[in-house]
mmCIF file of C-alpha atoms and ligand atoms in Angstrom:
data_model
loop_
_atom_site.group_PDB
_atom_site.id
_atom_site.type_symbol
_atom_site.label_atom_id
_atom_site.label_comp_id
_atom_site.label_asym_id
_atom_site.label_seq_id
_atom_site.Cartn_x
_atom_site.Cartn_y
_atom_site.Cartn_z
ATOM 1 C CA MET A 1 -50.082 111.310 127.245
ATOM 2 C CA TYR A 2 -47.245 109.376 125.617
ATOM 3 C CA SER A 3 -47.243 105.602 125.350
ATOM 4 C CA LEU A 4 -45.369 104.128 128.296
ATOM 5 C CA GLU A 5 -44.896 100.877 126.446
ATOM 6 C CA ASP A 6 -43.163 102.600 123.539
ATOM 7 C CA ILE A 7 -41.134 104.895 125.755
ATOM 8 C CA ARG A 8 -39.833 102.055 127.900
ATOM 9 C CA LYS A 9 -38.376 100.411 124.797
ATOM 10 C CA GLU A 10 -36.076 103.390 124.524
ATOM 11 C CA PHE A 11 -34.504 102.520 127.897
ATOM 12 C CA PRO A 12 -32.845 99.097 127.484
ATOM 13 C CA ILE A 13 -31.789 98.990 131.140
ATOM 14 C CA LEU A 14 -35.437 98.828 132.225
ATOM 15 C CA GLY A 15 -35.609 95.319 130.769
ATOM 16 C CA LYS A 16 -32.868 94.124 133.079
ATOM 17 C CA GLU A 17 -33.337 91.552 135.817
ATOM 18 C CA VAL A 18 -31.932 92.112 139.298
ATOM 19 C CA HIS A 19 -31.545 89.110 141.632
ATOM 20 C CA GLY A 20 -33.649 87.171 139.163
ATOM 21 C CA LYS A 21 -36.523 89.683 139.324
ATOM 22 C CA PRO A 22 -37.511 92.390 136.838
ATOM 23 C CA LEU A 23 -35.909 95.692 137.750
ATOM 24 C CA ILE A 24 -38.285 98.281 139.218
ATOM 25 C CA TYR A 25 -36.236 101.463 139.164
ATOM 26 C CA LEU A 26 -37.532 103.987 141.711
ATOM 27 C CA ASP A 27 -34.333 105.942 142.318
ATOM 28 C CA ASN A 28 -34.807 108.643 139.713
ATOM 29 C CA ALA A 29 -34.057 111.521 142.049
ATOM 30 C CA ALA A 30 -30.519 110.139 142.405
ATOM 31 C CA THR A 31 -30.082 109.688 138.683
ATOM 32 C CA THR A 32 -32.306 108.878 135.739
ATOM 33 C CA GLN A 33 -31.811 106.124 133.169
ATOM 34 C CA LYS A 34 -30.716 107.101 129.658
ATOM 35 C CA PRO A 35 -32.718 106.635 126.474
ATOM 36 C CA LEU A 36 -31.130 105.179 123.336
ATOM 37 C CA CYS A 37 -30.964 108.604 121.680
ATOM 38 C CA VAL A 38 -28.683 109.881 124.449
ATOM 39 C CA VAL A 39 -26.371 106.870 124.281
ATOM 40 C CA GLU A 40 -26.414 107.148 120.494
ATOM 41 C CA ALA A 41 -25.505 110.855 120.668
ATOM 42 C CA ILE A 42 -22.424 109.892 122.682
ATOM 43 C CA ASN A 43 -21.507 107.200 120.150
ATOM 44 C CA GLN A 44 -22.008 109.536 117.210
ATOM 45 C CA ALA A 45 -19.878 112.248 118.784
ATOM 46 C CA TYR A 46 -16.999 109.791 119.148
ATOM 47 C CA TYR A 47 -17.587 108.039 115.829
ATOM 48 C CA SER A 48 -17.901 111.079 113.633
ATOM 49 C CA ALA A 49 -17.300 114.432 115.313
ATOM 50 C CA ASN A 50 -14.497 113.976 117.831
ATOM 51 C CA ALA A 51 -11.911 116.766 117.942
ATOM 52 C CA ASN A 52 -11.025 119.400 120.494
ATOM 53 C CA VAL A 53 -13.308 122.394 120.179
ATOM 54 C CA HIS A 54 -12.936 126.142 119.636
ATOM 55 C CA ARG A 55 -9.397 126.690 118.384
ATOM 56 C CA GLY A 56 -9.020 124.176 115.608
ATOM 57 C CA VAL A 57 -8.934 125.396 112.021
ATOM 58 C CA HIS A 58 -9.593 121.910 110.713
ATOM 59 C CA TYR A 59 -12.951 120.552 109.665
ATOM 60 C CA LEU A 60 -13.490 118.123 112.531
ATOM 61 C CA SER A 61 -12.721 120.688 115.195
ATOM 62 C CA GLN A 62 -15.147 123.101 113.619
ATOM 63 C CA LEU A 63 -17.804 120.416 113.442
ATOM 64 C CA ALA A 64 -17.339 119.510 117.114
ATOM 65 C CA THR A 65 -17.432 123.210 118.004
ATOM 66 C CA GLU A 66 -20.670 123.673 116.085
ATOM 67 C CA HIS A 67 -22.255 120.736 117.919
ATOM 68 C CA HIS A 68 -21.041 121.963 121.292
ATOM 69 C CA GLU A 69 -22.262 125.523 120.768
ATOM 70 C CA GLU A 70 -25.569 124.295 119.353
ATOM 71 C CA ALA A 71 -25.943 122.240 122.540
ATOM 72 C CA ARG A 72 -25.327 125.361 124.598
ATOM 73 C CA ARG A 73 -28.093 127.176 122.724
ATOM 74 C CA ARG A 74 -30.354 124.143 123.241
ATOM 75 C CA VAL A 75 -29.787 124.038 126.999
ATOM 76 C CA ALA A 76 -30.279 127.805 127.285
ATOM 77 C CA ARG A 77 -33.528 127.589 125.333
ATOM 78 C CA PHE A 78 -34.767 124.747 127.531
ATOM 79 C CA ILE A 79 -34.671 126.923 130.635
ATOM 80 C CA GLY A 80 -35.984 130.003 128.859
ATOM 81 C CA ALA A 81 -32.690 131.892 128.992
ATOM 82 C CA PRO A 82 -32.771 134.900 126.686
ATOM 83 C CA SER A 83 -29.346 134.060 125.220
ATOM 84 C CA PRO A 84 -26.635 131.393 125.553
ATOM 85 C CA GLU A 85 -24.181 134.033 126.807
ATOM 86 C CA GLY A 86 -24.924 133.219 130.447
ATOM 87 C CA LEU A 87 -25.000 129.447 129.969
ATOM 88 C CA ILE A 88 -21.867 127.907 131.455
ATOM 89 C CA PHE A 89 -21.256 124.190 131.175
ATOM 90 C CA THR A 90 -20.115 122.680 134.461
ATOM 91 C CA ARG A 91 -19.680 119.131 135.729
ATOM 92 C CA GLY A 92 -23.097 119.385 137.355
ATOM 93 C CA THR A 93 -25.121 121.231 139.955
ATOM 94 C CA THR A 94 -22.437 120.861 142.594
ATOM 95 C CA GLU A 95 -19.767 122.499 140.475
ATOM 96 C CA ALA A 96 -22.195 125.219 139.402
ATOM 97 C CA ILE A 97 -22.946 126.151 143.014
ATOM 98 C CA ASN A 98 -19.271 126.045 143.953
ATOM 99 C CA LEU A 99 -18.492 128.319 141.024
ATOM 100 C CA VAL A 100 -20.953 130.916 142.279
ATOM 101 C CA ALA A 101 -19.911 130.517 145.918
ATOM 102 C CA TYR A 102 -16.302 131.103 144.999
ATOM 103 C CA SER A 103 -16.612 133.695 142.321
ATOM 104 C CA ALA A 104 -19.625 135.710 143.507
ATOM 105 C CA GLY A 105 -18.053 135.418 146.951
ATOM 106 C CA GLU A 106 -14.944 137.182 145.675
ATOM 107 C CA ALA A 107 -16.945 139.870 143.889
ATOM 108 C CA PHE A 108 -19.796 140.636 146.261
ATOM 109 C CA PHE A 109 -18.864 139.564 149.788
ATOM 110 C CA LEU A 110 -16.961 142.589 150.839
ATOM 111 C CA SER A 111 -17.230 142.940 154.569
ATOM 112 C CA GLU A 112 -17.291 140.742 157.608
ATOM 113 C CA GLY A 113 -20.844 139.900 158.655
ATOM 114 C CA ASP A 114 -22.312 139.824 155.130
ATOM 115 C CA GLU A 115 -25.020 137.197 155.134
ATOM 116 C CA ILE A 116 -25.897 134.145 153.060
ATOM 117 C CA LEU A 117 -29.371 132.685 153.371
ATOM 118 C CA ILE A 118 -30.138 129.058 152.590
ATOM 119 C CA SER A 119 -32.941 126.793 153.818
ATOM 120 C CA THR A 120 -33.253 123.761 156.062
ATOM 121 C CA MET A 121 -34.169 121.548 153.099
ATOM 122 C CA GLU A 122 -30.940 122.055 151.140
ATOM 123 C CA HIS A 123 -28.794 119.297 149.670
ATOM 124 C CA HIS A 124 -25.224 119.263 151.029
ATOM 125 C CA SER A 125 -24.055 120.756 147.743
ATOM 126 C CA ASN A 126 -26.132 123.841 148.524
ATOM 127 C CA ILE A 127 -24.785 124.048 152.087
ATOM 128 C CA VAL A 128 -21.088 123.246 152.119
ATOM 129 C CA PRO A 129 -19.945 125.680 149.368
ATOM 130 C CA TRP A 130 -21.585 128.500 151.377
ATOM 131 C CA GLN A 131 -19.936 127.347 154.588
ATOM 132 C CA LEU A 132 -16.600 127.477 152.774
ATOM 133 C CA LEU A 133 -17.399 130.978 151.521
ATOM 134 C CA ALA A 134 -18.514 132.074 154.986
ATOM 135 C CA ALA A 135 -15.242 130.823 156.458
ATOM 136 C CA ARG A 136 -13.205 132.563 153.722
ATOM 137 C CA ARG A 137 -14.911 135.957 153.905
ATOM 138 C CA GLY A 138 -16.124 136.094 157.501
ATOM 139 C CA ALA A 139 -19.719 135.915 156.293
ATOM 140 C CA LYS A 140 -22.657 134.510 158.262
ATOM 141 C CA LEU A 141 -24.749 131.587 157.094
ATOM 142 C CA LYS A 142 -28.418 131.813 158.054
ATOM 143 C CA VAL A 143 -31.058 129.154 157.563
ATOM 144 C CA ILE A 144 -34.730 129.548 156.621
ATOM 145 C CA PRO A 145 -36.843 127.147 158.723
ATOM 146 C CA LEU A 146 -39.627 124.978 157.314
ATOM 147 C CA THR A 147 -43.271 124.517 158.139
ATOM 148 C CA PRO A 148 -44.130 121.023 159.486
ATOM 149 C CA ASP A 149 -45.365 119.843 156.064
ATOM 150 C CA GLY A 150 -42.008 120.760 154.529
ATOM 151 C CA GLN A 151 -42.486 124.142 152.907
ATOM 152 C CA LEU A 152 -40.305 127.190 153.300
ATOM 153 C CA ASP A 153 -41.552 129.262 156.218
ATOM 154 C CA MET A 154 -42.031 132.419 154.191
ATOM 155 C CA SER A 155 -42.719 134.722 157.121
ATOM 156 C CA ALA A 156 -39.514 133.538 158.807
ATOM 157 C CA TYR A 157 -37.777 134.090 155.460
ATOM 158 C CA ARG A 158 -39.060 137.673 155.299
ATOM 159 C CA SER A 159 -37.741 138.421 158.746
ATOM 160 C CA LEU A 160 -34.349 136.851 158.033
ATOM 161 C CA LEU A 161 -33.789 139.047 154.988
ATOM 162 C CA SER A 162 -31.856 142.214 155.755
ATOM 163 C CA PRO A 163 -29.628 144.728 154.028
ATOM 164 C CA ARG A 164 -26.744 142.473 155.123
ATOM 165 C CA THR A 165 -28.091 139.599 152.990
ATOM 166 C CA ARG A 166 -25.794 139.320 149.977
ATOM 167 C CA LEU A 167 -27.091 136.073 148.572
ATOM 168 C CA VAL A 168 -30.029 133.659 148.918
ATOM 169 C CA SER A 169 -29.679 130.088 147.659
ATOM 170 C CA VAL A 170 -32.547 127.600 147.759
ATOM 171 C CA ALA A 171 -33.700 124.467 145.993
ATOM 172 C CA HIS A 172 -36.425 124.744 143.384
ATOM 173 C CA VAL A 173 -37.592 121.224 144.326
ATOM 174 C CA SER A 174 -36.388 119.371 147.435
ATOM 175 C CA ASN A 175 -34.719 116.018 146.789
ATOM 176 C CA VAL A 176 -36.164 114.614 150.026
ATOM 177 C CA LEU A 177 -39.481 116.361 150.643
ATOM 178 C CA GLY A 178 -40.397 116.825 147.006
ATOM 179 C CA THR A 179 -41.655 120.312 147.863
ATOM 180 C CA VAL A 180 -41.814 122.720 144.956
ATOM 181 C CA ASN A 181 -40.709 126.052 146.350
ATOM 182 C CA PRO A 182 -42.180 129.426 145.364
ATOM 183 C CA VAL A 183 -38.929 130.495 143.721
ATOM 184 C CA GLU A 184 -40.383 133.594 142.040
ATOM 185 C CA GLU A 185 -41.482 134.974 145.398
ATOM 186 C CA VAL A 186 -38.206 133.955 147.070
ATOM 187 C CA THR A 187 -36.349 135.840 144.350
ATOM 188 C CA HIS A 188 -38.559 138.882 144.415
ATOM 189 C CA LEU A 189 -38.187 139.313 148.187
ATOM 190 C CA ALA A 190 -34.414 138.821 148.047
ATOM 191 C CA HIS A 191 -34.046 141.380 145.294
ATOM 192 C CA GLU A 192 -35.922 143.911 147.421
ATOM 193 C CA VAL A 193 -33.024 143.889 149.880
ATOM 194 C CA GLY A 194 -30.452 143.847 147.083
ATOM 195 C CA ALA A 195 -29.397 140.203 147.478
ATOM 196 C CA LEU A 196 -28.456 137.883 144.628
ATOM 197 C CA VAL A 197 -30.400 134.654 144.218
ATOM 198 C CA LEU A 198 -29.278 131.186 143.201
ATOM 199 C CA ILE A 199 -31.825 128.455 142.549
ATOM 200 C CA ASP A 200 -30.676 124.841 142.782
ATOM 201 C CA GLY A 201 -32.687 123.278 139.993
ATOM 202 C CA ALA A 202 -31.221 119.750 140.211
ATOM 203 C CA GLN A 203 -34.583 118.164 141.066
ATOM 204 C CA ALA A 204 -36.745 120.594 139.139
ATOM 205 C CA VAL A 205 -35.769 120.534 135.480
ATOM 206 C CA ALA A 206 -37.025 117.003 134.781
ATOM 207 C CA HIS A 207 -40.366 117.592 136.476
ATOM 208 C CA THR A 208 -41.497 121.148 135.914
ATOM 209 C CA ARG A 209 -41.112 123.730 133.197
ATOM 210 C CA VAL A 210 -38.334 126.115 134.124
ATOM 211 C CA ASN A 211 -38.152 129.651 132.848
ATOM 212 C CA VAL A 212 -35.286 131.601 134.330
ATOM 213 C CA GLU A 213 -36.699 134.874 133.068
ATOM 214 C CA GLU A 214 -39.981 134.301 134.903
ATOM 215 C CA ILE A 215 -38.251 133.129 138.067
ATOM 216 C CA GLY A 216 -36.087 136.216 137.919
ATOM 217 C CA ALA A 217 -33.151 134.675 139.821
ATOM 218 C CA ASP A 218 -29.551 135.586 139.108
ATOM 219 C CA PHE A 219 -28.283 131.993 138.879
ATOM 220 C CA TYR A 220 -29.872 128.643 138.084
ATOM 221 C CA ALA A 221 -27.935 125.370 138.493
ATOM 222 C CA PHE A 222 -28.744 121.849 137.288
ATOM 223 C CA SER A 223 -27.300 118.487 136.192
ATOM 224 C CA ALA A 224 -27.849 116.602 132.934
ATOM 225 C CA HIS A 225 -27.930 113.177 134.589
ATOM 226 C CA LYS A 226 -31.133 113.981 136.485
ATOM 227 C CA ILE A 227 -32.946 114.734 133.235
ATOM 228 C CA TYR A 228 -32.113 111.584 131.255
ATOM 229 C CA GLY A 229 -28.791 113.017 130.067
ATOM 230 C CA PRO A 230 -25.221 111.851 130.652
ATOM 231 C CA VAL A 231 -23.321 112.017 133.920
ATOM 232 C CA GLY A 232 -20.447 114.473 134.241
ATOM 233 C CA ILE A 233 -22.070 117.559 132.744
ATOM 234 C CA GLY A 234 -24.515 120.183 133.926
ATOM 235 C CA ALA A 235 -25.058 123.879 133.651
ATOM 236 C CA LEU A 236 -24.986 127.131 135.481
ATOM 237 C CA TRP A 237 -27.083 129.854 133.980
ATOM 238 C CA GLY A 238 -26.217 133.294 135.257
ATOM 239 C CA ARG A 239 -27.419 136.764 134.443
ATOM 240 C CA PRO A 240 -24.694 138.076 132.119
ATOM 241 C CA GLU A 241 -24.481 141.476 133.816
ATOM 242 C CA VAL A 242 -23.805 139.699 137.143
ATOM 243 C CA LEU A 243 -21.392 137.130 135.690
ATOM 244 C CA LYS A 244 -19.387 139.917 134.081
ATOM 245 C CA GLN A 245 -18.636 141.360 137.510
ATOM 246 C CA MET A 246 -17.359 138.034 138.838
ATOM 247 C CA PRO A 247 -13.734 136.876 138.568
ATOM 248 C CA PRO A 248 -12.929 133.516 136.923
ATOM 249 C CA TYR A 249 -13.362 130.387 138.999
ATOM 250 C CA MET A 250 -10.568 128.291 137.505
ATOM 251 C CA GLY A 251 -7.644 129.298 135.339
ATOM 252 C CA GLY A 252 -6.418 127.494 132.238
ATOM 253 C CA GLY A 253 -6.996 127.190 128.531
ATOM 254 C CA GLU A 254 -10.269 128.372 126.944
ATOM 255 C CA MET A 255 -10.986 130.980 129.631
ATOM 256 C CA ILE A 256 -8.295 133.438 128.511
ATOM 257 C CA GLU A 257 -8.073 136.151 125.907
ATOM 258 C CA LYS A 258 -4.324 136.868 126.127
ATOM 259 C CA VAL A 259 -1.670 135.420 128.396
ATOM 260 C CA SER A 260 1.744 136.789 129.234
ATOM 261 C CA PHE A 261 3.829 136.234 132.326
ATOM 262 C CA GLU A 262 2.997 139.762 133.410
ATOM 263 C CA LYS A 263 -0.718 139.829 132.788
ATOM 264 C CA THR A 264 -3.588 137.700 131.577
ATOM 265 C CA THR A 265 -6.854 138.959 130.204
ATOM 266 C CA TYR A 266 -9.978 136.833 130.195
ATOM 267 C CA ASN A 267 -12.257 135.541 127.519
ATOM 268 C CA VAL A 268 -15.822 136.778 127.110
ATOM 269 C CA LEU A 269 -18.815 134.998 128.620
ATOM 270 C CA PRO A 270 -19.496 132.151 128.945
ATOM 271 C CA PHE A 271 -15.944 130.952 128.188
ATOM 272 C CA LYS A 272 -14.439 132.985 131.041
ATOM 273 C CA PHE A 273 -15.857 130.343 133.395
ATOM 274 C CA GLU A 274 -14.955 127.278 131.339
ATOM 275 C CA ALA A 275 -11.269 126.519 131.879
ATOM 276 C CA GLY A 276 -9.891 123.484 130.073
ATOM 277 C CA THR A 277 -11.264 121.237 127.357
ATOM 278 C CA PRO A 278 -15.029 121.196 127.777
ATOM 279 C CA ASP A 279 -17.134 118.039 127.716
ATOM 280 C CA TYR A 280 -18.210 118.503 124.107
ATOM 281 C CA VAL A 281 -19.438 114.901 123.927
ATOM 282 C CA GLY A 282 -21.508 115.291 127.062
ATOM 283 C CA SER A 283 -22.996 118.550 125.816
ATOM 284 C CA THR A 284 -24.394 116.985 122.636
ATOM 285 C CA ALA A 285 -25.822 114.076 124.644
ATOM 286 C CA PHE A 286 -27.288 116.598 127.116
ATOM 287 C CA SER A 287 -28.958 118.334 124.198
ATOM 288 C CA ALA A 288 -30.332 115.004 122.908
ATOM 289 C CA ALA A 289 -31.823 114.322 126.349
ATOM 290 C CA LEU A 290 -33.595 117.688 126.325
ATOM 291 C CA ASP A 291 -34.962 116.995 122.834
ATOM 292 C CA PHE A 292 -36.260 113.682 124.145
ATOM 293 C CA VAL A 293 -37.970 115.303 127.128
ATOM 294 C CA GLU A 294 -39.476 118.043 124.950
ATOM 295 C CA ARG A 295 -40.797 115.406 122.562
ATOM 296 C CA LEU A 296 -42.832 113.873 125.400
ATOM 297 C CA GLY A 297 -43.644 117.242 126.930
ATOM 298 C CA ILE A 298 -42.571 118.266 130.415
ATOM 299 C CA GLU A 299 -46.195 118.878 131.412
ATOM 300 C CA ALA A 300 -47.194 115.324 130.411
ATOM 301 C CA ILE A 301 -44.207 113.944 132.333
ATOM 302 C CA ALA A 302 -45.064 115.999 135.421
ATOM 303 C CA HIS A 303 -48.700 114.943 135.257
ATOM 304 C CA HIS A 304 -47.766 111.264 134.974
ATOM 305 C CA GLU A 305 -45.349 111.442 137.911
ATOM 306 C CA GLU A 306 -47.889 113.289 140.048
ATOM 307 C CA GLU A 307 -50.407 110.510 139.426
ATOM 308 C CA LEU A 308 -47.887 107.864 140.450
ATOM 309 C CA LEU A 309 -46.980 109.857 143.549
ATOM 310 C CA ALA A 310 -50.613 110.324 144.585
ATOM 311 C CA TYR A 311 -51.326 106.626 144.050
ATOM 312 C CA ALA A 312 -48.245 105.485 146.003
ATOM 313 C CA THR A 313 -48.891 107.989 148.808
ATOM 314 C CA GLU A 314 -52.464 106.873 149.243
ATOM 315 C CA ARG A 315 -51.544 103.186 149.245
ATOM 316 C CA LEU A 316 -48.715 103.684 151.723
ATOM 317 C CA LEU A 317 -50.887 105.526 154.221
ATOM 318 C CA SER A 318 -53.875 103.232 153.902
ATOM 319 C CA GLU A 319 -52.048 99.887 153.802
ATOM 320 C CA PHE A 320 -49.306 100.638 156.339
ATOM 321 C CA PRO A 321 -50.857 102.466 159.287
ATOM 322 C CA GLU A 322 -47.481 102.747 161.025
ATOM 323 C CA SER A 323 -45.930 104.533 158.031
ATOM 324 C CA TYR A 324 -44.865 108.176 157.966
ATOM 325 C CA ILE A 325 -44.043 110.506 155.092
ATOM 326 C CA LEU A 326 -41.487 113.273 155.098
ATOM 327 C CA GLY A 327 -42.851 116.166 153.075
ATOM 328 C CA THR A 328 -46.596 116.561 152.684
ATOM 329 C CA ALA A 329 -46.756 119.915 150.933
ATOM 330 C CA PRO A 330 -49.664 120.315 148.493
ATOM 331 C CA HIS A 331 -47.358 120.893 145.525
ATOM 332 C CA LYS A 332 -44.704 118.160 145.223
ATOM 333 C CA GLY A 333 -42.447 116.615 142.587
ATOM 334 C CA GLY A 334 -42.529 112.808 142.221
ATOM 335 C CA ILE A 335 -40.666 112.052 145.439
ATOM 336 C CA LEU A 336 -41.919 109.904 148.301
ATOM 337 C CA SER A 337 -39.659 109.846 151.362
ATOM 338 C CA PHE A 338 -41.013 107.560 154.010
ATOM 339 C CA GLY A 339 -40.478 105.144 156.831
ATOM 340 C CA ILE A 340 -42.541 102.328 158.317
ATOM 341 C CA GLY A 341 -42.639 102.022 162.097
ATOM 342 C CA LYS A 342 -39.250 101.345 163.582
ATOM 343 C CA ILE A 343 -37.901 99.533 160.520
ATOM 344 C CA HIS A 344 -34.490 100.792 159.560
ATOM 345 C CA PRO A 345 -34.710 102.205 156.014
ATOM 346 C CA PHE A 346 -31.456 100.466 155.143
ATOM 347 C CA ASP A 347 -32.985 97.052 155.951
ATOM 348 C CA LEU A 348 -36.080 97.938 153.967
ATOM 349 C CA GLY A 349 -34.007 99.026 150.967
ATOM 350 C CA THR A 350 -31.873 95.891 151.114
ATOM 351 C CA LEU A 351 -34.805 93.490 151.172
ATOM 352 C CA LEU A 352 -36.628 95.424 148.455
ATOM 353 C CA ASP A 353 -33.504 95.214 146.326
ATOM 354 C CA HIS A 354 -33.639 91.430 146.621
ATOM 355 C CA MET A 355 -37.060 91.682 145.023
ATOM 356 C CA GLY A 356 -35.734 93.832 142.193
ATOM 357 C CA VAL A 357 -36.979 97.155 143.561
ATOM 358 C CA ALA A 358 -34.407 99.967 143.598
ATOM 359 C CA ILE A 359 -35.155 102.695 146.115
ATOM 360 C CA ARG A 360 -32.727 104.906 148.026
ATOM 361 C CA THR A 361 -32.167 104.935 151.752
ATOM 362 C CA GLY A 362 -30.111 107.149 154.023
ATOM 363 C CA HIS A 363 -29.799 110.882 154.613
ATOM 364 C CA HIS A 364 -30.014 111.731 150.901
ATOM 365 C CA CYS A 365 -27.215 114.292 151.241
ATOM 366 C CA ALA A 366 -29.498 116.418 153.401
ATOM 367 C CA GLU A 367 -28.416 115.539 156.934
ATOM 368 C CA PRO A 368 -29.530 118.810 158.542
ATOM 369 C CA LEU A 369 -33.000 118.373 157.039
ATOM 370 C CA LEU A 370 -33.340 114.800 158.302
ATOM 371 C CA HIS A 371 -32.119 115.846 161.735
ATOM 372 C CA SER A 372 -34.643 118.684 161.824
ATOM 373 C CA TYR A 373 -37.358 116.011 161.592
ATOM 374 C CA GLY A 374 -35.571 113.831 164.134
ATOM 375 C CA TYR A 375 -34.428 111.138 161.694
ATOM 376 C CA GLU A 376 -31.053 109.759 160.699
ATOM 377 C CA ALA A 377 -32.343 108.073 157.560
ATOM 378 C CA VAL A 378 -35.475 107.565 155.495
ATOM 379 C CA ALA A 379 -36.423 105.501 152.461
ATOM 380 C CA ARG A 380 -37.151 107.321 149.219
ATOM 381 C CA ALA A 381 -39.010 106.172 146.135
ATOM 382 C CA SER A 382 -38.760 108.656 143.296
ATOM 383 C CA PHE A 383 -40.563 108.424 139.992
ATOM 384 C CA GLY A 384 -39.451 109.073 136.441
ATOM 385 C CA LEU A 385 -41.221 109.437 133.130
ATOM 386 C CA TYR A 386 -41.053 105.680 132.391
ATOM 387 C CA ASN A 387 -42.419 104.296 135.669
ATOM 388 C CA THR A 388 -45.785 102.568 135.499
ATOM 389 C CA ARG A 389 -48.700 102.022 137.827
ATOM 390 C CA GLU A 390 -47.950 98.292 137.616
ATOM 391 C CA GLU A 391 -44.474 98.992 138.955
ATOM 392 C CA VAL A 392 -45.998 100.837 141.894
ATOM 393 C CA ASP A 393 -48.245 97.812 142.449
ATOM 394 C CA TYR A 394 -45.212 95.527 142.426
ATOM 395 C CA PHE A 395 -43.436 97.879 144.845
ATOM 396 C CA PHE A 396 -46.358 97.478 147.261
ATOM 397 C CA GLU A 397 -46.470 93.737 146.766
ATOM 398 C CA ALA A 398 -42.781 93.733 147.717
ATOM 399 C CA LEU A 399 -43.439 95.983 150.727
ATOM 400 C CA HIS A 400 -46.157 93.612 151.941
ATOM 401 C CA ARG A 401 -43.668 90.762 151.709
ATOM 402 C CA VAL A 402 -40.738 92.441 153.442
ATOM 403 C CA VAL A 403 -42.373 94.642 156.081
ATOM 404 C CA PRO A 404 -43.683 91.720 158.225
ATOM 405 C CA MET A 405 -40.144 90.270 158.218
ATOM 406 C CA LEU A 406 -38.759 93.482 159.671
ATOM 407 C CA LEU A 407 -41.422 94.708 162.071
HETATM 408 N N1 PMP B 501 -29.098 119.624 144.675
HETATM 409 C C1 PMP B 501 -30.096 118.735 144.746
HETATM 410 C C2 PMP B 501 -31.444 119.192 145.217
HETATM 411 C C3 PMP B 501 -29.875 117.413 144.373
HETATM 412 O O1 PMP B 501 -30.870 116.520 144.455
HETATM 413 C C4 PMP B 501 -28.593 117.022 143.914
HETATM 414 C C5 PMP B 501 -28.292 115.590 143.522
HETATM 415 N N2 PMP B 501 -28.784 114.630 144.396
HETATM 416 C C6 PMP B 501 -27.593 117.997 143.842
HETATM 417 C C7 PMP B 501 -27.886 119.275 144.235
HETATM 418 C C8 PMP B 501 -26.217 117.663 143.372
HETATM 419 O O2 PMP B 501 -26.218 117.299 142.020
HETATM 420 P P1 PMP B 501 -24.908 116.687 141.355
HETATM 421 O O3 PMP B 501 -24.464 115.580 142.262
HETATM 422 O O4 PMP B 501 -25.374 116.195 140.030
HETATM 423 O O5 PMP B 501 -23.901 117.775 141.259
#
């Protein structure tokens, strides 16, 4: 296990005070804080390697290109992709899913009544792009129900799959329930009926080792900012043989081979899906974040977060008998979504904030999921690699102060 004391020094923001109290940052599922090496990678890119990439013959452009393409190889390696060919930089998970919904939609949704399968636990960014596709192509959106503890109902999933299913898209880890889904099995079953599979890895990459080859899915989407990297960049990995059949998502520079007013031909993968100047600064910072995570070890991080989750879960249930938890699957990422009696989560979050504790409240961009449990909002504490047991203790001290005021 790494030294928490040393690691925390690499995150200057964790030393900040909020409302005169030390910050306790428990909103890591929304975004993670950034270590010095990531901020420094951004500085260095601007200080010493800033030029537009790919077409420049001059030294600086070639240097920036080298850094950007090295970052692509780094990100591909991190998720076990066999080559960087299928690794497309996007603005994040949301753009990655929209890219597939648009472009795979054009290529593979051929007749009215083709079906898309998602699950009840999806984030809005894994719902709305499919609704848009369904409206465009006359496709049907179907939804896999959950078991009461917040796992995919696999027998319902089996019966929803049919030869009409063109695509299945589910989260690897739920941002509300924390459930880790059996994505290999989901993929295997979908492939049996000839459907493509997209896995939304936004909440998974920072907490579990991802290997796209082992999962077997056709697409894997994630965001750098959830894994200690910069905001504004993420990745879509796609199986090259599938991506090659898909038309471009956006048109512009970089994604072309030749342009005339009569006809344009497209660049090879992955550039075909990267119109415009790419975020070559973000990509190098993304790569630095992955180096940082690898240095600590994803298994050590996962283990640490699981311990914090187990500790917080046990304390919540034993010290607040009127509390409830959304998502009680046996295998969870470090996410605790909860409520206490009739207290409105927003009030809880506001009072906790006054004590320096940052949690998230609301529907967490998963309104259908919350509604399926009969809630409009819940509170969510989510753990990152730098959180400590003492912080969890302070969180509970704060809860004991604020809960009696609100009950
Ligand atoms: N899917 C899940 C499961 C998420 O948690 C999030 C972010 N909350 C997203 C998708 C969207 O990620 P981004 O906003 O970085 O595109």
